[in-house]
Structure formats: C-alpha cells, structure tokens
mmCIF file of C-alpha atoms in Angstrom:
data_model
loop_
_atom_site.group_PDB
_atom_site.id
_atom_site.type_symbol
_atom_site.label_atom_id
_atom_site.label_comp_id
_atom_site.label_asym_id
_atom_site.label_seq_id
_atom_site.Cartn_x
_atom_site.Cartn_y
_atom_site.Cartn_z
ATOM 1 C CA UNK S 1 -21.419 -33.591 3.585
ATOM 2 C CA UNK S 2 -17.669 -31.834 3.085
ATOM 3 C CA UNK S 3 -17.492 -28.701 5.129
ATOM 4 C CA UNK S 4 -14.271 -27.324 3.866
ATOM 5 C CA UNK S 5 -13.927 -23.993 4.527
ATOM 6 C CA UNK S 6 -12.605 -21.848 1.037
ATOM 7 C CA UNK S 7 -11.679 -19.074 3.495
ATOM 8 C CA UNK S 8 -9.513 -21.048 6.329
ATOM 9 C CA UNK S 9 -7.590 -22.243 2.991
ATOM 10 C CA UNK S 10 -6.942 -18.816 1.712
ATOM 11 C CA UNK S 11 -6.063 -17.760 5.059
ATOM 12 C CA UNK S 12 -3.700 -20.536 5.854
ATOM 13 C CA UNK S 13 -2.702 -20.210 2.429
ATOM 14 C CA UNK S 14 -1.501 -16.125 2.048
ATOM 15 C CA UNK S 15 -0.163 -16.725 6.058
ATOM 16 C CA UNK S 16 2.071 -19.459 4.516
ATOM 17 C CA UNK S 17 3.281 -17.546 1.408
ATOM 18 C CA UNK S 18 5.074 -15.013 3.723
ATOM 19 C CA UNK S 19 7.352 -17.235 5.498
ATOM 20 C CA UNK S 20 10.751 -17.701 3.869
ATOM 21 C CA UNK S 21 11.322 -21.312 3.449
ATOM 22 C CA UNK S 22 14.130 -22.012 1.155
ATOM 23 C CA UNK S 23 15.454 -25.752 0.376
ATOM 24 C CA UNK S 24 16.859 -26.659 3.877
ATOM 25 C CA UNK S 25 15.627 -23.633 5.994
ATOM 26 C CA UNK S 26 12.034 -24.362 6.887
ATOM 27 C CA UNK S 27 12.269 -23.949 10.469
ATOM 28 C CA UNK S 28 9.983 -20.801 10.217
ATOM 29 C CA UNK S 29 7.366 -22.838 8.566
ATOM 30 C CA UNK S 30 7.955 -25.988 10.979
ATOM 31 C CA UNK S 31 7.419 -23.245 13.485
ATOM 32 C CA UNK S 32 4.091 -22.276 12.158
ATOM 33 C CA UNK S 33 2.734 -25.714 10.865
ATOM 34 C CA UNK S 34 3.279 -27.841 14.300
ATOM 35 C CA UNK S 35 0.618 -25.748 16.608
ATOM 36 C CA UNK S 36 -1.633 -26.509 13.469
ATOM 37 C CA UNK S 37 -1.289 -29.861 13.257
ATOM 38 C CA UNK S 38 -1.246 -30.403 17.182
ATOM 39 C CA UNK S 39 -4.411 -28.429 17.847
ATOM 40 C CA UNK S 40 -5.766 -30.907 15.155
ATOM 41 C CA UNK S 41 -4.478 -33.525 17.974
ATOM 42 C CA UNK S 42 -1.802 -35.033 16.107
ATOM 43 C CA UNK S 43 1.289 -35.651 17.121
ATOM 44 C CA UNK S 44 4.523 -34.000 15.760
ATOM 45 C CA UNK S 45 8.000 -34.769 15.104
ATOM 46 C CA UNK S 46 10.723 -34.039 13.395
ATOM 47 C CA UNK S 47 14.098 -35.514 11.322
ATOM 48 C CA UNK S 48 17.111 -34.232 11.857
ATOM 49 C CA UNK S 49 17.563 -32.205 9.009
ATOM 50 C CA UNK S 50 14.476 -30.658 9.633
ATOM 51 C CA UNK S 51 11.440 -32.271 7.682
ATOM 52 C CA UNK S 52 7.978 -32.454 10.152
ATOM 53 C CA UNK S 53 6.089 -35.361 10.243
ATOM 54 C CA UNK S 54 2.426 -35.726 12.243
ATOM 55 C CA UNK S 55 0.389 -38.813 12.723
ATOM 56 C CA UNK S 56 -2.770 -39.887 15.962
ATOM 57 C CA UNK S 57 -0.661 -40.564 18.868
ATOM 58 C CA UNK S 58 0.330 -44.096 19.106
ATOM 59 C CA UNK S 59 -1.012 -44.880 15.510
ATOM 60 C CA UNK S 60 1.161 -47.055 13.144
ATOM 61 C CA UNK S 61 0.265 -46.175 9.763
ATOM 62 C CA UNK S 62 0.417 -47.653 6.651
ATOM 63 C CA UNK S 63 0.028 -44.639 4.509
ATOM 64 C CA UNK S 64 1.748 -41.405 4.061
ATOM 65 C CA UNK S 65 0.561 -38.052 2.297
ATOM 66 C CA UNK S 66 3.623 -35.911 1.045
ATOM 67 C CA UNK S 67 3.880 -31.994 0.242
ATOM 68 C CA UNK S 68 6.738 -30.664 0.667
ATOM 69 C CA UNK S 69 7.482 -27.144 2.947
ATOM 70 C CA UNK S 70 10.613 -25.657 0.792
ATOM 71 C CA UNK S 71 10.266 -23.446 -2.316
ATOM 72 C CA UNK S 72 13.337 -22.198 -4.475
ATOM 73 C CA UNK S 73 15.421 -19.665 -3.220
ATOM 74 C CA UNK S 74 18.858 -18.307 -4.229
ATOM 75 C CA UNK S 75 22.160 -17.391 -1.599
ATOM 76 C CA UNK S 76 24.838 -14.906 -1.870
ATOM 77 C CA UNK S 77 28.098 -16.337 -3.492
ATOM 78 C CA UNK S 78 30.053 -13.150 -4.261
ATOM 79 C CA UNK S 79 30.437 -9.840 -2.522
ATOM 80 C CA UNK S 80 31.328 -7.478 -5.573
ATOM 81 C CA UNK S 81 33.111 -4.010 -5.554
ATOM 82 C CA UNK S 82 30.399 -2.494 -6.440
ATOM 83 C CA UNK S 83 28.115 -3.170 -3.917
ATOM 84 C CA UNK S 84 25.468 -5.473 -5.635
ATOM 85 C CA UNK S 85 26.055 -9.539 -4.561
ATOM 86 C CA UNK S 86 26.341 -12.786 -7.343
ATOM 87 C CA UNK S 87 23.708 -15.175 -6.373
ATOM 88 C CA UNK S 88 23.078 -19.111 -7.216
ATOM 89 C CA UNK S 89 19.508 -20.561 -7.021
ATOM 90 C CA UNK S 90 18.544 -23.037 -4.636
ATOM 91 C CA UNK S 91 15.951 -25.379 -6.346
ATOM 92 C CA UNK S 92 16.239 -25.386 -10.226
ATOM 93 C CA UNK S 93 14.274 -22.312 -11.908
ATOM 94 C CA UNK S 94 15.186 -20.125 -14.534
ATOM 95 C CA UNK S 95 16.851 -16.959 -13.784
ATOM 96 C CA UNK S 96 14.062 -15.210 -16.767
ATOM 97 C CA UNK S 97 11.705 -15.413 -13.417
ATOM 98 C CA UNK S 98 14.218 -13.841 -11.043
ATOM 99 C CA UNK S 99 14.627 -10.754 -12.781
ATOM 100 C CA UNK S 100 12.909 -8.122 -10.785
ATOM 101 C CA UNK S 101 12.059 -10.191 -7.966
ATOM 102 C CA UNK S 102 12.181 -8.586 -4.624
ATOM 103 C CA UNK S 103 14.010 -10.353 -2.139
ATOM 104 C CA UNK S 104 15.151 -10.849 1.860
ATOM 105 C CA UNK S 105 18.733 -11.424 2.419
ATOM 106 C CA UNK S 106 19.129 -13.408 6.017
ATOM 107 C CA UNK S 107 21.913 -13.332 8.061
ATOM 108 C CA UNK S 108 23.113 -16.222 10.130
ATOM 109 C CA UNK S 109 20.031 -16.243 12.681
ATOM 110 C CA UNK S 110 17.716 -16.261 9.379
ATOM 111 C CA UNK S 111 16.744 -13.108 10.733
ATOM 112 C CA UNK S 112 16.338 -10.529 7.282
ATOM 113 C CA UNK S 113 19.588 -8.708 7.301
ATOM 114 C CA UNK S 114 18.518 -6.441 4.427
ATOM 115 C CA UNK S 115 15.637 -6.304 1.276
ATOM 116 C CA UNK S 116 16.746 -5.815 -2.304
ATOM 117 C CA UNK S 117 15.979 -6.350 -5.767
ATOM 118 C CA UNK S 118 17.184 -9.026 -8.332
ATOM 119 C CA UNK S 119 18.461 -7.384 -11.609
ATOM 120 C CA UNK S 120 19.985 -8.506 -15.179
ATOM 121 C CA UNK S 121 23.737 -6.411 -15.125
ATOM 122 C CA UNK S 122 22.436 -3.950 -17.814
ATOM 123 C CA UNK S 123 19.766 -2.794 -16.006
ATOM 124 C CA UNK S 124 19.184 0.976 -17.612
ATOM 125 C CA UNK S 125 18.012 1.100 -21.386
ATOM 126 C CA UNK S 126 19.245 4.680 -20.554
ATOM 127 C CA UNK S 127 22.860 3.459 -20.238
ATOM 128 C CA UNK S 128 23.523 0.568 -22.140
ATOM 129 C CA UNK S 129 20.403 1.225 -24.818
ATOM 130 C CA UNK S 130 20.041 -2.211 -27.536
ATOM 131 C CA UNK S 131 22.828 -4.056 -24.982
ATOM 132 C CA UNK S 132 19.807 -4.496 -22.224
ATOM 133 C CA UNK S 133 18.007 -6.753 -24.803
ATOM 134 C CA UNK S 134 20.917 -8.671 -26.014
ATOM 135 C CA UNK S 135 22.393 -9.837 -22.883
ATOM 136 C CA UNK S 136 21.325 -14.011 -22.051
ATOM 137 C CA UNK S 137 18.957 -14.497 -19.537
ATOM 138 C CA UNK S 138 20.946 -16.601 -16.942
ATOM 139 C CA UNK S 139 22.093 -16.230 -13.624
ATOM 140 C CA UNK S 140 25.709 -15.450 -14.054
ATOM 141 C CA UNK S 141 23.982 -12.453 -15.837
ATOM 142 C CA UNK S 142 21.873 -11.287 -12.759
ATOM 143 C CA UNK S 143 22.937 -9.498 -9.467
ATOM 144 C CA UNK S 144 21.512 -8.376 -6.226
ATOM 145 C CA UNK S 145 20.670 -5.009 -5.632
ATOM 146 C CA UNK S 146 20.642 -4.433 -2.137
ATOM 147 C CA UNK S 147 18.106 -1.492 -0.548
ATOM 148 C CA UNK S 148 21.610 -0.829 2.173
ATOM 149 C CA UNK S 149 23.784 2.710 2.174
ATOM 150 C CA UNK S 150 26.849 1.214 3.447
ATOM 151 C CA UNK S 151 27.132 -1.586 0.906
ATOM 152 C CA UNK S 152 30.860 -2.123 1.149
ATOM 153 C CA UNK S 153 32.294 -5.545 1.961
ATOM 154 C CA UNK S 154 33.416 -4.634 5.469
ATOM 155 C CA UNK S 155 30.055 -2.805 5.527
ATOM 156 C CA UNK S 156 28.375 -5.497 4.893
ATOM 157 C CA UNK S 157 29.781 -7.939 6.709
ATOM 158 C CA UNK S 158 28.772 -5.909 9.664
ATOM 159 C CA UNK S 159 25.622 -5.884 8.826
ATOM 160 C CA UNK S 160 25.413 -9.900 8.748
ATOM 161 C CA UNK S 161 25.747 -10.493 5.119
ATOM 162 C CA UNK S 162 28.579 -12.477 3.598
ATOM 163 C CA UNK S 163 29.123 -15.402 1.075
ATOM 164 C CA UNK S 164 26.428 -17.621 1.637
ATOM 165 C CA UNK S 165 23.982 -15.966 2.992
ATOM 166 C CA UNK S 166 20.088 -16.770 2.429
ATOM 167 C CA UNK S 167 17.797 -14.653 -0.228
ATOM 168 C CA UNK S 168 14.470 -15.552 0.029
ATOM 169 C CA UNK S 169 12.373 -14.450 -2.405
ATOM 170 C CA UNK S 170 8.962 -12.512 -1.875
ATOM 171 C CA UNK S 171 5.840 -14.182 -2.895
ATOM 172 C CA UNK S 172 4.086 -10.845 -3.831
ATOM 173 C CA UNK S 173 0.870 -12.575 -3.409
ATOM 174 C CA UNK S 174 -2.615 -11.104 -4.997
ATOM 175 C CA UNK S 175 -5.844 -12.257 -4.328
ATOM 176 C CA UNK S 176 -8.428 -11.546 -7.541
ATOM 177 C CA UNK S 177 -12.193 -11.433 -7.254
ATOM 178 C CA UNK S 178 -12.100 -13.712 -9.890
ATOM 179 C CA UNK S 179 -10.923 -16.407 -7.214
ATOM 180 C CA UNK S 180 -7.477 -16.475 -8.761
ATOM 181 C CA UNK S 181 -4.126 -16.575 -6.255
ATOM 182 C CA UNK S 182 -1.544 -15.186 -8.111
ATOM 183 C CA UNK S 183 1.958 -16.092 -5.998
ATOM 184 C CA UNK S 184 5.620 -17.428 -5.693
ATOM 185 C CA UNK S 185 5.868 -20.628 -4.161
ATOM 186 C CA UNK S 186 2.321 -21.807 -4.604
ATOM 187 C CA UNK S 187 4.678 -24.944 -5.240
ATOM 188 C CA UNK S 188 3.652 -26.344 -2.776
ATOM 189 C CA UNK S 189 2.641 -24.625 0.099
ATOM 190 C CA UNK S 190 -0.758 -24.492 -2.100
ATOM 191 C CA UNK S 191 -1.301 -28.135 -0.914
ATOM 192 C CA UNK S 192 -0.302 -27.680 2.591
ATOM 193 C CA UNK S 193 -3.238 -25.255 2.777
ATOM 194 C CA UNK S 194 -5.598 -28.186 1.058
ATOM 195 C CA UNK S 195 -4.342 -30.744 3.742
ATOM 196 C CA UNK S 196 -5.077 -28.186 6.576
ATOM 197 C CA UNK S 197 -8.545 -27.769 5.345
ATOM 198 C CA UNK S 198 -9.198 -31.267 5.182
ATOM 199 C CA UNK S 199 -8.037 -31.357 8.565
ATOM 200 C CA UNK S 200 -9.951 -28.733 9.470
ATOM 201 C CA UNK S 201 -13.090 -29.946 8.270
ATOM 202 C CA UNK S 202 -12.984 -33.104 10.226
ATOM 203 C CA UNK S 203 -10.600 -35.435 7.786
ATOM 204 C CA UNK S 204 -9.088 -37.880 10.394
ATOM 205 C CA UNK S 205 -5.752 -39.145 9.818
ATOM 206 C CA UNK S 206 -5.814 -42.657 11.161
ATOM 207 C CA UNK S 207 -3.629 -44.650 9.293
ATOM 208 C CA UNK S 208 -1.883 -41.952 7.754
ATOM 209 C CA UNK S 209 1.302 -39.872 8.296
ATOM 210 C CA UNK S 210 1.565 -36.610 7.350
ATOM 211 C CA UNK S 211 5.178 -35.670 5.654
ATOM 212 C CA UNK S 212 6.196 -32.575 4.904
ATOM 213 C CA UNK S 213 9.291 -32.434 3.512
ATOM 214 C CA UNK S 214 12.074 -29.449 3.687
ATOM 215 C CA UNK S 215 14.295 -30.264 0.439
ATOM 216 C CA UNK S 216 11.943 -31.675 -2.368
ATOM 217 C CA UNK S 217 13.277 -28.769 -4.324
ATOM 218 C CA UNK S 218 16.803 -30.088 -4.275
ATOM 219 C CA UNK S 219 15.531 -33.334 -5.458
ATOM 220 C CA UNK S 220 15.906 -35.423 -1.864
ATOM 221 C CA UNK S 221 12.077 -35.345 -0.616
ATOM 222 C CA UNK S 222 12.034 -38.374 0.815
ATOM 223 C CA UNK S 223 14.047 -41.136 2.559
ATOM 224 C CA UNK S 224 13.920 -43.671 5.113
ATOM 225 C CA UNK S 225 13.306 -42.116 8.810
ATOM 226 C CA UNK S 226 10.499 -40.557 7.040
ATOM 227 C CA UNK S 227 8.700 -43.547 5.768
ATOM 228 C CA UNK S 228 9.380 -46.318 8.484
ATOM 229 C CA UNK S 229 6.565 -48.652 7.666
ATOM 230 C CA UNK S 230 4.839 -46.690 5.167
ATOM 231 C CA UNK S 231 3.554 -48.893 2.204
ATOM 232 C CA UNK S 232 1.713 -46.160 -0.109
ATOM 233 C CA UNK S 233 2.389 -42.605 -0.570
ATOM 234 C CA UNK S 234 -0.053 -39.662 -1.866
ATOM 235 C CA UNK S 235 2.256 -37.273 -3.130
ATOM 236 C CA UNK S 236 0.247 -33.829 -3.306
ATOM 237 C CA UNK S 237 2.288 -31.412 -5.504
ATOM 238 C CA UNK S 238 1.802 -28.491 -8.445
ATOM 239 C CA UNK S 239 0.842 -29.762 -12.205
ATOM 240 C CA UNK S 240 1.922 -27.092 -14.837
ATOM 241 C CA UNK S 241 0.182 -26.058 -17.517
ATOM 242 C CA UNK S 242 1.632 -25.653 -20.773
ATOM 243 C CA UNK S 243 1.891 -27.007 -24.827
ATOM 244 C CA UNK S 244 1.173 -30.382 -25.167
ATOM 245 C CA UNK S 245 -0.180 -30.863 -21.163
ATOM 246 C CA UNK S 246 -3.896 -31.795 -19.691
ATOM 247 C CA UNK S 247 -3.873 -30.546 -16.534
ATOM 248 C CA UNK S 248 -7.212 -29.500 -14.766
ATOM 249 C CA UNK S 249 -7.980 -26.167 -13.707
ATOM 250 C CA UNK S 250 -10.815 -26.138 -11.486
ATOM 251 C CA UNK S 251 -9.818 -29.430 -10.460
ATOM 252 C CA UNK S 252 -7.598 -32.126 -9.902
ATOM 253 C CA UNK S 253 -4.321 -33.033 -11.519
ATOM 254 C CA UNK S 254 -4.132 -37.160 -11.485
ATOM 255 C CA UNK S 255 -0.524 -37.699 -12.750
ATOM 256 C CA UNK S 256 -0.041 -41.372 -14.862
ATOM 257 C CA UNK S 257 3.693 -40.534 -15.426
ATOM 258 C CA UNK S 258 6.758 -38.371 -14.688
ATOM 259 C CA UNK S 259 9.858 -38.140 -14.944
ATOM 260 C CA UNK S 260 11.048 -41.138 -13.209
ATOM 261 C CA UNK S 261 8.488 -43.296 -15.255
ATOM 262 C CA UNK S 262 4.740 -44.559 -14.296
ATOM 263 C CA UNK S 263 3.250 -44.086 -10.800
ATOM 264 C CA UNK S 264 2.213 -46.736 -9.431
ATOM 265 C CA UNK S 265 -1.267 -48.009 -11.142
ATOM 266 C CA UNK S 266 -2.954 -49.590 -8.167
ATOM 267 C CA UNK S 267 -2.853 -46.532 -6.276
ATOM 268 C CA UNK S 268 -3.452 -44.180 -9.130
ATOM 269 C CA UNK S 269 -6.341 -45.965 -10.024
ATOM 270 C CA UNK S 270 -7.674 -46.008 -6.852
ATOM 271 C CA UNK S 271 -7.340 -41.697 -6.784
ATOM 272 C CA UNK S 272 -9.148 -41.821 -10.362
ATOM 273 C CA UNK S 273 -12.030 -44.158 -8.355
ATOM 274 C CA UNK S 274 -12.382 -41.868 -5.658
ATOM 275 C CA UNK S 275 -12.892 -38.678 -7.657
ATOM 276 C CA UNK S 276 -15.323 -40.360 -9.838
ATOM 277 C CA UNK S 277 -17.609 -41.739 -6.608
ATOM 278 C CA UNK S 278 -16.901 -38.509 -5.263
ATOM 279 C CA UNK S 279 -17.554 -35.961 -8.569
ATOM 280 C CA UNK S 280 -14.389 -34.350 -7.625
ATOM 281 C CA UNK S 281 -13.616 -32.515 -11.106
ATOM 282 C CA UNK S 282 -10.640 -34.272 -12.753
ATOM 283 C CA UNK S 283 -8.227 -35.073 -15.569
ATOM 284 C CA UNK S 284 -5.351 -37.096 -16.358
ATOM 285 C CA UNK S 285 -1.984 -35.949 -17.403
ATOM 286 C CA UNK S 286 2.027 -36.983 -17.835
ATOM 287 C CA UNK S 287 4.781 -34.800 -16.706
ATOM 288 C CA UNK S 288 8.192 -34.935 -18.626
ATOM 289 C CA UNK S 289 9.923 -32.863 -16.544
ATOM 290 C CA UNK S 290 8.845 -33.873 -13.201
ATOM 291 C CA UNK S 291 9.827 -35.334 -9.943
ATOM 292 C CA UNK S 292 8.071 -35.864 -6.735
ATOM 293 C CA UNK S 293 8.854 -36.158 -2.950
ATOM 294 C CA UNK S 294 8.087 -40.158 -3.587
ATOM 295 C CA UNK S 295 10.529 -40.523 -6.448
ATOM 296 C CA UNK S 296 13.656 -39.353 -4.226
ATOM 297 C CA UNK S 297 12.195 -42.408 -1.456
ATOM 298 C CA UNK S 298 11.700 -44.893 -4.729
ATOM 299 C CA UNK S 299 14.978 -44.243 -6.203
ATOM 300 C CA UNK S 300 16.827 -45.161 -2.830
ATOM 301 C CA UNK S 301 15.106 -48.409 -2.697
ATOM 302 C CA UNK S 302 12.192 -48.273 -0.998
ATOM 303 C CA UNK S 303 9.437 -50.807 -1.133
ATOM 304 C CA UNK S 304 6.655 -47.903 -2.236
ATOM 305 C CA UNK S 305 3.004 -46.931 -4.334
ATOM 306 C CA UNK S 306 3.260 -43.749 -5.153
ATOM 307 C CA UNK S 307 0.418 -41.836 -6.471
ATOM 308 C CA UNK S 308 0.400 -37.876 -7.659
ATOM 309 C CA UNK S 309 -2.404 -35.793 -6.452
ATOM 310 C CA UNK S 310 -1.679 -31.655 -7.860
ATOM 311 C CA UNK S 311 -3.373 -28.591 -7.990
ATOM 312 C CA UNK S 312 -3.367 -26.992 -11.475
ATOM 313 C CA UNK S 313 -1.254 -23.514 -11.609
ATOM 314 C CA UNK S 314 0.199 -21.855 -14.589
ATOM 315 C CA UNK S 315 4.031 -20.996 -14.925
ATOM 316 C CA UNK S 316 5.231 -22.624 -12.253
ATOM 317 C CA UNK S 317 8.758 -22.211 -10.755
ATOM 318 C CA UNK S 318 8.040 -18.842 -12.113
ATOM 319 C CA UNK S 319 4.815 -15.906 -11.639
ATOM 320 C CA UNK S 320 2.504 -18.773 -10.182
ATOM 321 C CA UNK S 321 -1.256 -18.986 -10.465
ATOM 322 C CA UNK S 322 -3.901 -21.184 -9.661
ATOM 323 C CA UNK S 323 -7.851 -20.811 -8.922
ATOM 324 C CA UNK S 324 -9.541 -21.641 -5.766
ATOM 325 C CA UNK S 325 -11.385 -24.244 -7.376
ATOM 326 C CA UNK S 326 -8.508 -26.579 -7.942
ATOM 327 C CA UNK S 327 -7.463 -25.996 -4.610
ATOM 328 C CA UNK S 328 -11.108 -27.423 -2.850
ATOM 329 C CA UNK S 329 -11.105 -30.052 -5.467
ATOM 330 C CA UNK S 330 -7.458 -31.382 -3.897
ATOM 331 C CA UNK S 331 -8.326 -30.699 -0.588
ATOM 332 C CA UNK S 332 -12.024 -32.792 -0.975
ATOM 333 C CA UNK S 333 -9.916 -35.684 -2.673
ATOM 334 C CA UNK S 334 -7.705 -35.234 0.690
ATOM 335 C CA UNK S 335 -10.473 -35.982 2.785
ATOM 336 C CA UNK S 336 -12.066 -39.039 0.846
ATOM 337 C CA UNK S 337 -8.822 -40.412 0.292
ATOM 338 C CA UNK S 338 -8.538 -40.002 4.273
ATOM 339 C CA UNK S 339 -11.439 -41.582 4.686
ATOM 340 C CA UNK S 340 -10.673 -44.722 2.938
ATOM 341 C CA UNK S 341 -9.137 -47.893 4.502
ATOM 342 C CA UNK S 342 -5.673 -49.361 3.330
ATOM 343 C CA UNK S 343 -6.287 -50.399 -0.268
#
C-alpha cells in the first residue's frame, strides 16, 4: 500500500518554486535538495559545474532517474540611459510570457541586488495609444524595469548590478481548492517534488542514481561524469498540452517520441507495463518540440535506454499549471518503477 503524502509534495513543491535556479546557478537549490536526500540516507555528490547526484552508499547502480533543477531565466546585457536594463533569456521561451513578469536581479554573490518588472518598450496605452498593440512581441522589444531610485549606471553599478547580471524570475505560485498549482517553473521542479515523495514514502533507491541536472534548459542535461555505468535512464520531465497532443491530466505522460526521435521501446514499454499492473492513470503521447536530460547524454554517444516519464501542465515555458493528480500519479510510477529490478 503507497503512502505518498499529497501534502509533503505540495510543501516540497511551493518551498522549491521560491528558489531562483536559473540554467547554471542552482547552488541555492543544491543547497536545499542535499539535506533532503541525505536524511533519506543517500549519499550526495556533485559535478563540477554544479549538477547533484545521490545514490545508497557504496551502491553501483545500473539505473538513473533524471529531472533536472534549472528553469529559464533571463540576465542583464545592457545598462540603458534611461534607467531600465536589455535582457536575453536563459533557456528558450518566448518573450509573450515575460511581459509583466516580476523579477530578482542578483548581483555577483547571487544575493537579490534589486526586484523589478519585465515590460514591452511601449508600456502606457496613455502615451503611445494603437503603437502598444502594434509593437512584436520579442525580446529586443522588452526591458527591465527596476523597483531602484538611483538607477543610473554608476548608480547601479554600486548597487551590484552590471552587464550580466542574473534575473530570476518569480514563480507567483497559487494554490486552488480545486487542487490546481498554478506556477513558473513547474518545469521541472514539479518532478523533483514527485521523486521526494516517493522517497518519502519509503521508495528505496537501490540500484538507482538520482540526477538532477543544473542546465537541461540550455540543452546539455546530461553527460558522462553523470552517468558512469548507468545503462537506462527515467527521464521525469513536463508534457504540454496543446492542438494536436494526448497528454494526461490526472495522470501520467508516457512519451513514444520527441524531438530527437523514438525513446527507447524496451524501457518505454516496460513504464506502460508498470502503470497498467499498477492502475496508475495514463496515456501516450509524441512531442515535436521536445528534448530531454537523456537526449543531451544520447547525442554525445552514450550507450543509453531512455524512457520519458512527465507530469501533464498546460502552457508550459509560460503561466504553468498542472493538478495534483498528475503529480501522485508520477510520483506512484516513481516508486514502482523503484521497486523493480534491472529490466
């Protein structure tokens, strides 16, 4: 009998959403994840560039699970006259969701140097009237309206912001009664949370590293230090709903294809298996624009099955959403997938 516990995801889940963790600066979350996974008695390390991986002490697995600890982001790349700052995403999403989006700018300690607001340039319908609506909805149309006095360049400079600074971006998470999370960057701390309650609930993790991954986002998941002996991967990750898709929503996304081409059968089948023994709510689905943690490891070469495990949200890389039930349904499949032997 599962004991997962809906509330110690939620909880894990809205604690999560308020860490910054753009592509490449997850230490914050590292920071928050390891005590986690080593009261859960695993033992934690870490790559060089800063990706975390857990496994039992002394165990050489065979198996990895992926989800990946980044979200997008965006970082200063002009200082203009007038005070506002030009900003280029990190991650690929479309600048339509970064309009109005309140943000963190960090200074060189990733401590937040100052909060602000994305905006398009003609921001007042009051000032530029039919212009607001004709301008293109792209980032070299967007600038960052800092909540500072003293927003000169010298001024803000000594205030720790310059060219290349880190925005984060808030997740303005909301909670409905409905059981809906409505969120930035559900993609993919949303499956962290499932693969702590699976955790928490007993799963054991014999067998198995557990990878998560600071620059999926970028497109470079995965390589070698990461995988050393690993023969199958779980990749646990957002599906996106949307014309022409079949993703579940109060269950669990098994993708056949993306991007890169097929998973890999045997170890997608064996996911479909499990769900059915298991009644874990399910449906199939192929993602055109898609690519995983595992493609970045199968495109340099490695000797992999991949399988794709998701959570189904609407708009994602945008105003996120997602119900609780997918999220239980991903993090039972966790824990019977745990529970299996190699395959």
């Amino acid at each position: 009998m599962s004991t997962l516990d809906p509330d110690y995801l939620l909880d894990c889940l809205t604690q999560m959403l308020e860490i910054p963790s753009p592509s490449l600066h997850g230490e914050a979350m590292v920071a928050w994840l390891t005590p986690r996974l080593e009261a859960a008695g695993l033992a934690v390390t870490h790559t060089v560039r800063g990706d975390l991986l857990a496994q039992w002490p002394g165990d050489s697995p065979r198996r990895a699970i992926t989800t990946h600890l980044d979200t997008l982001g965006a970082m200063v790349v002009q200082l203009k006259a007038s005070g506002r700052l030009a900003v280029r995403p990190i991650g690929h999403w479309n600048a339509r969701f970064a309009d109005g989006a309140r943000v963190r700018v960090h200074g060189d300690d990733q401590g937040v140097a100052a909060l602000g607001t994305l905006l398009p340039l003609k921001a007042s319908g009051h000032v530029y009237n039919e212009a607001v609506d004709a301008q293109p909805s792209a980032w070299d149309h967007l600038e960052l309206r800092l909540d500072l006095v003293d927003t000169t360049p010298a001024g803000l400079a000594r205030q720790g912001i310059e060219v290349g600074s880190l925005v984060s971006i808030e997740s303005q998470t909301r909670l409905t009664d409905t059981g809906f999370i409505n969120a930035r960057h559900l993609d993919n701390k949303a499956a962290i949370a499932c693969v702590l309650a699976a955790l928490r609930a007993g799963a054991s993790v014999k067998g198995t590293r557990l990878v998560f991954s600071c620059a999926e986002e970028l497109g470079i998941g995965m390589s070698r230090p990461m995988l050393e002996g690993i023969e199958e991967v779980l990749n646990l990750d957002i599906a996106a709903q949307g014309e022409g898709q079949n993703l579940c929503h109060d269950g669990v996304t098994i993708a056949m294809m993306d991007s890169l081409g097929p998973l890999h059968p045997r170890a997608t089948q064996a996911l479909l298996r499990l769900c059915e023994q298991h009644g874990i709510a399910h449906r199939r689905d192929c993602f055109p624009y898609y690519f995983c943690d595992g493609d970045s490891a199968s495109q340099a070469g490695m000797d992999l099955r991949n399988a794709l495990a998701c959570f189904g949200a609407d708009a994602s890389h945008g105003w996120e959403r997602v119900h609780i039930d997918s999220l239980m349904a991903l993090s039972r499949l966790v824990e019977v997938w745990l529970a299996t032997s190699d395959r």
